[in-house]
mmCIF file of C-alpha atoms and ligand atoms in Angstrom:
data_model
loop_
_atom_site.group_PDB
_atom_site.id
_atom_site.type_symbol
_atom_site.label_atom_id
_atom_site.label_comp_id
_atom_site.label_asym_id
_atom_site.label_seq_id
_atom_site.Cartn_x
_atom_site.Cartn_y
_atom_site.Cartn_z
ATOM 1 C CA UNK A 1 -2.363 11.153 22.583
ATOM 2 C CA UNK A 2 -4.290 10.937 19.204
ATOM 3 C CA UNK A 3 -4.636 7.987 17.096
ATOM 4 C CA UNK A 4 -1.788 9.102 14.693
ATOM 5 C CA UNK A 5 0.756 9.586 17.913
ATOM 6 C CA UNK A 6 0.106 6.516 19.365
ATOM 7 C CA UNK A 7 0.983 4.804 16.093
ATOM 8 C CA UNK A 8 3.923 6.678 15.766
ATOM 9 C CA UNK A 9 5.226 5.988 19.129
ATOM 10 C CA UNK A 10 4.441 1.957 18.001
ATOM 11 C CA UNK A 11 6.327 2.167 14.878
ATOM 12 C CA UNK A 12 9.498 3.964 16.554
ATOM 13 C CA UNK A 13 9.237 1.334 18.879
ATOM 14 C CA UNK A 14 9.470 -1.333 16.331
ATOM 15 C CA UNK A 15 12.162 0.324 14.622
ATOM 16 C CA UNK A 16 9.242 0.939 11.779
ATOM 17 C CA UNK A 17 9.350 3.385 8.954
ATOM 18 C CA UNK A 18 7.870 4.649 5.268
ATOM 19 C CA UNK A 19 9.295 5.910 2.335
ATOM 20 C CA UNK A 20 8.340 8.688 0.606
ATOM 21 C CA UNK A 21 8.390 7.485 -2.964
ATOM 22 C CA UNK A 22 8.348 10.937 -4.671
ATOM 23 C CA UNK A 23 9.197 14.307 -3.134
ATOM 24 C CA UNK A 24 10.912 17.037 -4.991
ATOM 25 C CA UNK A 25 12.921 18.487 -1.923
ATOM 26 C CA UNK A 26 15.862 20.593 -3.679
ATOM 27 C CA UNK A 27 12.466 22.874 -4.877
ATOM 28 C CA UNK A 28 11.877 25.735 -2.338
ATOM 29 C CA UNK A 29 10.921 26.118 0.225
ATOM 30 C CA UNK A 30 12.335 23.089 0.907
ATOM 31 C CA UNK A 31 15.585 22.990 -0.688
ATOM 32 C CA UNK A 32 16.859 25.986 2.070
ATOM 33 C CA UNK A 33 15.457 24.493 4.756
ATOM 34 C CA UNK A 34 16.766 20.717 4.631
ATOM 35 C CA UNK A 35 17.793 20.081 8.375
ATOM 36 C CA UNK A 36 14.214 20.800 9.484
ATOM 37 C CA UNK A 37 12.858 18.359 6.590
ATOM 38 C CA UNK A 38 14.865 16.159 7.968
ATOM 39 C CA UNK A 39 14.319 16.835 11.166
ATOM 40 C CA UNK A 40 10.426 16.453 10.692
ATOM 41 C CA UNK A 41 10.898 13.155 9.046
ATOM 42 C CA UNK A 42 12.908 11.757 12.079
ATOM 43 C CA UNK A 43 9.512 12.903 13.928
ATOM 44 C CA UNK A 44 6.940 10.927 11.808
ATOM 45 C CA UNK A 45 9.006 7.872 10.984
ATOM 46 C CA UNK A 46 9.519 8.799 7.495
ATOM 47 C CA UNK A 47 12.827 7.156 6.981
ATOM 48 C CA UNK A 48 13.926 7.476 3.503
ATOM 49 C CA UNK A 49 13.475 9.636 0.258
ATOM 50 C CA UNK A 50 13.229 9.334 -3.279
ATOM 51 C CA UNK A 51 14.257 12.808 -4.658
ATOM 52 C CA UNK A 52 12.753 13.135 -8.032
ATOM 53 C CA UNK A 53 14.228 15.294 -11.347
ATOM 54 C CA UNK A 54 12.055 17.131 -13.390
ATOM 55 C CA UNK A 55 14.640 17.587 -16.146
ATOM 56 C CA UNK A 56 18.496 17.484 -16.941
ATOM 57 C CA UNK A 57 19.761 20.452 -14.699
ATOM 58 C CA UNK A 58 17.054 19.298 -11.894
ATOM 59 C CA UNK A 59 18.285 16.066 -11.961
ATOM 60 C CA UNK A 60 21.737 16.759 -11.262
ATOM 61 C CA UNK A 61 19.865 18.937 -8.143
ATOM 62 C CA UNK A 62 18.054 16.368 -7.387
ATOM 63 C CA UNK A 63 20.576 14.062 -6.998
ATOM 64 C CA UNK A 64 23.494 16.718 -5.625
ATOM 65 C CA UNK A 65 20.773 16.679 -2.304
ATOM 66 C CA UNK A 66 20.424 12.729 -2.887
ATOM 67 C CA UNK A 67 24.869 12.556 -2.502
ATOM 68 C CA UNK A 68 24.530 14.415 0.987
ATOM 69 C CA UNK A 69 22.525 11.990 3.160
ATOM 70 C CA UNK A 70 22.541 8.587 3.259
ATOM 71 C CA UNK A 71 18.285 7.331 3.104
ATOM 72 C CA UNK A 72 17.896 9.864 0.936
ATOM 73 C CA UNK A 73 17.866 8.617 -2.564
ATOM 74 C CA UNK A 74 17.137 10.045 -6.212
ATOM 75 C CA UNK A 75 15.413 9.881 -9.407
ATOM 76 C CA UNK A 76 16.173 11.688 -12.633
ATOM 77 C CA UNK A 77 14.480 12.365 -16.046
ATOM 78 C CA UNK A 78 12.365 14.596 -18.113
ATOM 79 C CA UNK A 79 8.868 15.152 -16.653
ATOM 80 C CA UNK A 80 6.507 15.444 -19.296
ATOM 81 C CA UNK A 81 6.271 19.299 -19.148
ATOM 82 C CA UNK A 82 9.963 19.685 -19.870
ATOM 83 C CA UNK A 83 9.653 17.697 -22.823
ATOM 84 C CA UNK A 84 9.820 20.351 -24.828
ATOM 85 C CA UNK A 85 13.051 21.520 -23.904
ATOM 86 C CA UNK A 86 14.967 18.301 -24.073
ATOM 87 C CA UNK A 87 17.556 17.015 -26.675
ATOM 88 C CA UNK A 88 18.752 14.309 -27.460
ATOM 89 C CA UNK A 89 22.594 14.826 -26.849
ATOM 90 C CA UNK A 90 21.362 15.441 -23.288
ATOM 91 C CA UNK A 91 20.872 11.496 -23.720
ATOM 92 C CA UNK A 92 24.608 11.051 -22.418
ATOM 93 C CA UNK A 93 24.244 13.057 -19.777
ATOM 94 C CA UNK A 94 21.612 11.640 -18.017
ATOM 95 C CA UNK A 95 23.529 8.188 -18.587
ATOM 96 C CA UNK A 96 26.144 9.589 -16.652
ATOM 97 C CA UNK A 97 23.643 10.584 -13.467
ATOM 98 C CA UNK A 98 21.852 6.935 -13.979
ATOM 99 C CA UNK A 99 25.590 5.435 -13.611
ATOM 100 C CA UNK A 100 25.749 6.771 -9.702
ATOM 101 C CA UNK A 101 24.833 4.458 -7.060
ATOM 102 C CA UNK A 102 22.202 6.765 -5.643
ATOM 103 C CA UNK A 103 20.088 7.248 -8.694
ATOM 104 C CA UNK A 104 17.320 4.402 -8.163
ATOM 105 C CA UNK A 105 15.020 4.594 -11.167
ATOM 106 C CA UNK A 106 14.232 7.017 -14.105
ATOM 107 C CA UNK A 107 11.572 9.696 -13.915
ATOM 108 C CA UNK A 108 9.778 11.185 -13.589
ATOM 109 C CA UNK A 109 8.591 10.532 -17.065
ATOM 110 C CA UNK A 110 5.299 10.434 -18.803
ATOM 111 C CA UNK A 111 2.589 12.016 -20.143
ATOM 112 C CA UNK A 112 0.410 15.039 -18.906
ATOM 113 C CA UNK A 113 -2.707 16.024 -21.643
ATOM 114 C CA UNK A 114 -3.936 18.155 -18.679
ATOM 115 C CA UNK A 115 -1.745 21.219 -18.684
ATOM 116 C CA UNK A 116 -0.287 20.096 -22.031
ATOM 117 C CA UNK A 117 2.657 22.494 -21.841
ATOM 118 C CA UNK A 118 4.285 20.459 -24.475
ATOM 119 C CA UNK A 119 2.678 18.888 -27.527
ATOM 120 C CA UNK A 120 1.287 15.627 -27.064
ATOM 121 C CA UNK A 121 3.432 14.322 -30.284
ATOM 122 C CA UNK A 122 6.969 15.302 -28.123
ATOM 123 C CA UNK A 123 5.721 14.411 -24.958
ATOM 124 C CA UNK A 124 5.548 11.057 -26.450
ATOM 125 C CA UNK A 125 8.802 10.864 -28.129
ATOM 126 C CA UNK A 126 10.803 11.974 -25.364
ATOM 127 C CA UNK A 127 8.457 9.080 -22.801
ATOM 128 C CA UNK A 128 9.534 6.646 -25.895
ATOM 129 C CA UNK A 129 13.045 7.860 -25.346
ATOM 130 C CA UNK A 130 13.405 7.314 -21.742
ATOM 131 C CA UNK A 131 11.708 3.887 -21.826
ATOM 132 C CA UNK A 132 14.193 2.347 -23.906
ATOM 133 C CA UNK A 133 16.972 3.824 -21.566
ATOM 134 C CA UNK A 134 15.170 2.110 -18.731
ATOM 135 C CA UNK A 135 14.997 -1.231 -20.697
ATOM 136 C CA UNK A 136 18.726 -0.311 -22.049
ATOM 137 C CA UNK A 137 20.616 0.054 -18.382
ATOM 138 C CA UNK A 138 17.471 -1.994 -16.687
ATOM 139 C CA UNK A 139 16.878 0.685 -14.482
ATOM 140 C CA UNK A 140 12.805 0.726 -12.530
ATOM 141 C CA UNK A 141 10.898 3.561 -13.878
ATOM 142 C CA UNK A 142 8.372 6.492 -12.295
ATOM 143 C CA UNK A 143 5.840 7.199 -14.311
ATOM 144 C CA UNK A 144 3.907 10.280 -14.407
ATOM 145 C CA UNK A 145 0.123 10.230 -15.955
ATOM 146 C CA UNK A 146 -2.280 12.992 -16.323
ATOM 147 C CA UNK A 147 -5.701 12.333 -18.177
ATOM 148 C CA UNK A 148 -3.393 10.514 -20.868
ATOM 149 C CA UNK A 149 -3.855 6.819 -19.688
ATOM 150 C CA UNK A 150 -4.921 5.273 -22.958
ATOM 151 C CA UNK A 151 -1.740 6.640 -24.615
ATOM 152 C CA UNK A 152 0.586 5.628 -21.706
ATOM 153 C CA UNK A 153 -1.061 2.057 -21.751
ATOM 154 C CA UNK A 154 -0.157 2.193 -25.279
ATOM 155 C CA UNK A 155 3.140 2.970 -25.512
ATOM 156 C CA UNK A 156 4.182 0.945 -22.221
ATOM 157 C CA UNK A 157 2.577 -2.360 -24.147
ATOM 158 C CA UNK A 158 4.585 -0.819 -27.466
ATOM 159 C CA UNK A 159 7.743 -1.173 -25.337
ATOM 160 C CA UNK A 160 7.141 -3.551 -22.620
ATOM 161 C CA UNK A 161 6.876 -6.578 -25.253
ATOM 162 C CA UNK A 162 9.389 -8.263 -23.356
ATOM 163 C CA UNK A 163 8.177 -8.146 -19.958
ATOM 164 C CA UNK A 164 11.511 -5.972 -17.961
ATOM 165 C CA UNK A 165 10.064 -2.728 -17.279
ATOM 166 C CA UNK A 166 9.172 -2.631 -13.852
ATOM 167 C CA UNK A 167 8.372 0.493 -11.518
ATOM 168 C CA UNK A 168 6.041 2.824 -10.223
ATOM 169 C CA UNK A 169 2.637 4.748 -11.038
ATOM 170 C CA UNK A 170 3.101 7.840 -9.543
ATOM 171 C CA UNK A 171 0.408 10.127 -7.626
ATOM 172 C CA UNK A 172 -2.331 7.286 -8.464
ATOM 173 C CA UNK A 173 -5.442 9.280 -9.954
ATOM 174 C CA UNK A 174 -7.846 6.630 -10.186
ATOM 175 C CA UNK A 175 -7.574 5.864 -13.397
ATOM 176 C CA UNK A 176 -8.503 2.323 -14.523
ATOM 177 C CA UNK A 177 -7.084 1.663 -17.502
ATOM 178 C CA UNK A 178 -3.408 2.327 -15.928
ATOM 179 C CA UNK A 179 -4.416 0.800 -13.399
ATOM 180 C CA UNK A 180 -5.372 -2.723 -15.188
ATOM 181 C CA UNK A 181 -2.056 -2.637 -17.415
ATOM 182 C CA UNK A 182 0.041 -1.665 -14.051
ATOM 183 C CA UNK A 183 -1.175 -4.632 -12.179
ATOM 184 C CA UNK A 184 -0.908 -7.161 -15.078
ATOM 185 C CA UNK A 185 2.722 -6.346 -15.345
ATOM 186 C CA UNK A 186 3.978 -5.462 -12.059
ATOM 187 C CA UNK A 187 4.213 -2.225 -11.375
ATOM 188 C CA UNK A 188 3.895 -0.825 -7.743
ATOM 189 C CA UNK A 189 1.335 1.912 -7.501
ATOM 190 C CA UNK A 190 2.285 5.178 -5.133
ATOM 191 C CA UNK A 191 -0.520 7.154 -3.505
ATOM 192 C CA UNK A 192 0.041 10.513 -2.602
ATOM 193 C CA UNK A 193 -1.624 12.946 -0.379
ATOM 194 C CA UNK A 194 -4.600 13.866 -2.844
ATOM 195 C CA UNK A 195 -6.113 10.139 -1.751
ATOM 196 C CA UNK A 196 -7.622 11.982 1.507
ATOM 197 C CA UNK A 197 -9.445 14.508 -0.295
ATOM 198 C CA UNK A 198 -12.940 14.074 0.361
ATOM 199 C CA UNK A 199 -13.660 14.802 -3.607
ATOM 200 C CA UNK A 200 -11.182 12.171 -4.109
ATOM 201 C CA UNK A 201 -14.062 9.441 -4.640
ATOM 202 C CA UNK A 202 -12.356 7.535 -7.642
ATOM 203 C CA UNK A 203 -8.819 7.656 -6.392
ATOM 204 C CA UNK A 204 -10.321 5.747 -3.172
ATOM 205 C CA UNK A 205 -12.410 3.506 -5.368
ATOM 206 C CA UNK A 206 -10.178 2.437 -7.426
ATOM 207 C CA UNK A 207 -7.789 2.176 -4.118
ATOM 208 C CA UNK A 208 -9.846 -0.743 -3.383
ATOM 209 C CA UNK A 209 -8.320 -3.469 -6.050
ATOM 210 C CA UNK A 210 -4.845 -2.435 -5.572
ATOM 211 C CA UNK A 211 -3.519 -5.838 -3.834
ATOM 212 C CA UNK A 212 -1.124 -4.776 -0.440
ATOM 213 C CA UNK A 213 2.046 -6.422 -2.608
ATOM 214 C CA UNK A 214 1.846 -3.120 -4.708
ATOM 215 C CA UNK A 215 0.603 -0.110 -2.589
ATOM 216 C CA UNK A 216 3.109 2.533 -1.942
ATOM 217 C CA UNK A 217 2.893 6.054 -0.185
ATOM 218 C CA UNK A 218 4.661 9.837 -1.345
ATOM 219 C CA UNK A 219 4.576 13.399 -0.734
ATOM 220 C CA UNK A 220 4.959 14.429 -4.723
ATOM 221 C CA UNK A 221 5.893 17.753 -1.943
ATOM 222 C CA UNK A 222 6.341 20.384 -2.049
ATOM 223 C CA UNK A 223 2.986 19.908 -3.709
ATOM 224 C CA UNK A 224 -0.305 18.101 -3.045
ATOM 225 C CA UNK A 225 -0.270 17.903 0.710
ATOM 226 C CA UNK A 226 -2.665 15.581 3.114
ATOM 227 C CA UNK A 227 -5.379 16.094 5.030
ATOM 228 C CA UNK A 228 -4.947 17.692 7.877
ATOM 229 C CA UNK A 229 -1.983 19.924 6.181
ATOM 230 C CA UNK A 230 -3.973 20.543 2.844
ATOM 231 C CA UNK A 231 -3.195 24.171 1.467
ATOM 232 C CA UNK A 232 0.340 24.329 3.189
ATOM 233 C CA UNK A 233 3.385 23.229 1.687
ATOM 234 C CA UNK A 234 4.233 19.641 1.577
ATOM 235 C CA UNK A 235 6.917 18.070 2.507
ATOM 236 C CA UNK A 236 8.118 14.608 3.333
ATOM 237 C CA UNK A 237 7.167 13.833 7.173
ATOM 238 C CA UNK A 238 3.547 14.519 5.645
ATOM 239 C CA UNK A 239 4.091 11.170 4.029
ATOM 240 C CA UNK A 240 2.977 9.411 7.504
ATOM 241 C CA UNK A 241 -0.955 11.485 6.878
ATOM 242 C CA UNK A 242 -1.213 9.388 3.338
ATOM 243 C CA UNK A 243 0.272 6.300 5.273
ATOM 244 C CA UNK A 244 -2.263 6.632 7.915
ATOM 245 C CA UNK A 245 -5.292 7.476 6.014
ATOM 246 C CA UNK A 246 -4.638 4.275 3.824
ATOM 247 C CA UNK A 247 -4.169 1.860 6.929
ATOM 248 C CA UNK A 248 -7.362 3.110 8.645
ATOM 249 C CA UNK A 249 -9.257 2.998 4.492
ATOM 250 C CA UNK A 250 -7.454 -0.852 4.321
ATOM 251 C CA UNK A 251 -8.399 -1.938 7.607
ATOM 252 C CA UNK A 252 -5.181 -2.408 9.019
ATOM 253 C CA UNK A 253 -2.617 -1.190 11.447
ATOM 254 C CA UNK A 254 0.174 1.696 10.784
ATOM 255 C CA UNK A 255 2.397 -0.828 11.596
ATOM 256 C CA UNK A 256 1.363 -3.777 8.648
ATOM 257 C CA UNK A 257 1.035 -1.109 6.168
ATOM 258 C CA UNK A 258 5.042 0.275 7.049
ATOM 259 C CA UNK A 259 5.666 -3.473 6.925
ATOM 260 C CA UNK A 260 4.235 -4.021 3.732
ATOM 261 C CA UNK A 261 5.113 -0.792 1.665
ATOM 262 C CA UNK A 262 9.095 -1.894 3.151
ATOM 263 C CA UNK A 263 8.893 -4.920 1.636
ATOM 264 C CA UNK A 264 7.520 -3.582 -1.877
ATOM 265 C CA UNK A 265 10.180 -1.297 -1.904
ATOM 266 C CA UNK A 266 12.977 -3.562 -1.649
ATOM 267 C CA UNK A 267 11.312 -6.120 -4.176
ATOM 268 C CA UNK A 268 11.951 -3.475 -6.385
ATOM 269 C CA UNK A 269 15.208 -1.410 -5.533
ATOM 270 C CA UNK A 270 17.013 -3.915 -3.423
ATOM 271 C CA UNK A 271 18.721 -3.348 -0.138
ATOM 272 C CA UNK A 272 18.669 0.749 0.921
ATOM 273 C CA UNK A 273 19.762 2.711 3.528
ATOM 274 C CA UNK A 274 17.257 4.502 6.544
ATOM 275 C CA UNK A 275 17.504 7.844 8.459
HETATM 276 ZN ZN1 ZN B 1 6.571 14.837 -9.128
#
């Protein structure tokens, strides 16, 4: 048995699990092919989901898949590249979604000056727009940042001058400055699979002041998968790669780090339910 099994077979044991923080599983190919997503999460002690919406129509997917099974939970928003396309009476709507007991937190939401498929100057007003919904219905947010740190750090301290947001940095890139303002006020920081690639020197160095009280593991599938499954599509189970890689880059056992990313989670979401 390898490394990974034996720690799997440990953590089933101890009734164990992760979460994957972000996974977009009502995209294809996962969205037809649920019961063996499932199935391969039962396998790899991946025990719950946060399903994340990209926009207003996504978000009522993501959440329709979030209604069916019990551990598996939802987020909804505008991701930065929708932007664009969202109005404001849509506002209402996604009031509505944020109402249901499933939806945990709202995002993903952001800022992406990488592919800039929406001008920076809306991308911003529609982050600004989401942020005071969070502080409004004091809902946890999921933040999504791509090379645009300095004017995420800026609008979060713009908004944040009370202290209640709380949430998550999403896909961690390495990036300092987000990385500074996320620690001083709270927020849990999510590593996804891109931490194992062996370019990935920043990601891992910066992976090295993030305290155990705010490290948390996702797919962002079907996207970005691990090492060994880089270049296929991800998908949740993958999660338990990311999990591994950090335990063995920490020092510690499968088993602490399940432990510890459990009891991050329900600091910030409360009590949920497992597969
Ligand atoms: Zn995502």
């Amino acid at each position: 048995m390898s490394d990974l099994e034996t720690s799997i077979e440990q953590l089933k044991k101890e009734g164990l699990f992760f979460t994957d923080t972000h996974a977009h599983i009502h995209f294809e190919p996962l969205g037809s092919n649920l019961d063996k997503v499932i199935e391969n999460c039962k396998k790899n002690c991946i025990g719950r989901i946060i399903n994340i919406g990209i926009n207003l129509e996504d978000s009522k997917k993501a959440l329709s898949v979030a209604k069916q099974y019990p551990f598996i939970y939802a987020a909804v928003g505008v991701h930065p590249h929708d932007s664009e396309n969202f109005k404001i009476k849509d506002l209402g709507y996604f009031e509505e979604l944020i109402q249901d007991e499933k939806v945990l937190a709202i995002g993903e939401i952001g800022l992406d000056y990488y592919r800039n498929y929406a001008p920076a100057d809306i991308q911003k007003d529609v982050f600004r727009i989401f942020l005071d919904l969070a502080l409004s219905l004091d809902k946890p947010i999921v933040i999504h940042n791509r090379e645009s740190s300095e004017d995420i750090v800026k609008i979060l301290n713009e908004m944040n001058s009370n202290g209640k947001l709380k949430g998550i940095i999403h896909c961690f890139n390495g990036d300092r400055t987000i990385l500074k303002w996320a620690l001083d006020n709270g927020f849990l920081i999510s590593f996804a699979g891109n931490v194992t690639y062996k370019k990935a020197v920043e990601i891992r160095d910066a992976a090295k002041d993030v305290p155990f009280d705010r490290v948390l593991v996702e797919t962002d599938s079907p996207y970005l998968a691990p090492v060994p499954k880089r270049g296929k599509t991800n998908e949740p189970a993958y999660a338990i790669y990311t999990a591994k890689f950090l335990a063995d880059f920490y020092g510690v056992t499968l088993i602490d780090l399940a432990k510890i990313t459990e009891e991050n989670i329900s600091k910030l979401f409360g009590k949920l339910n497992v597969l």
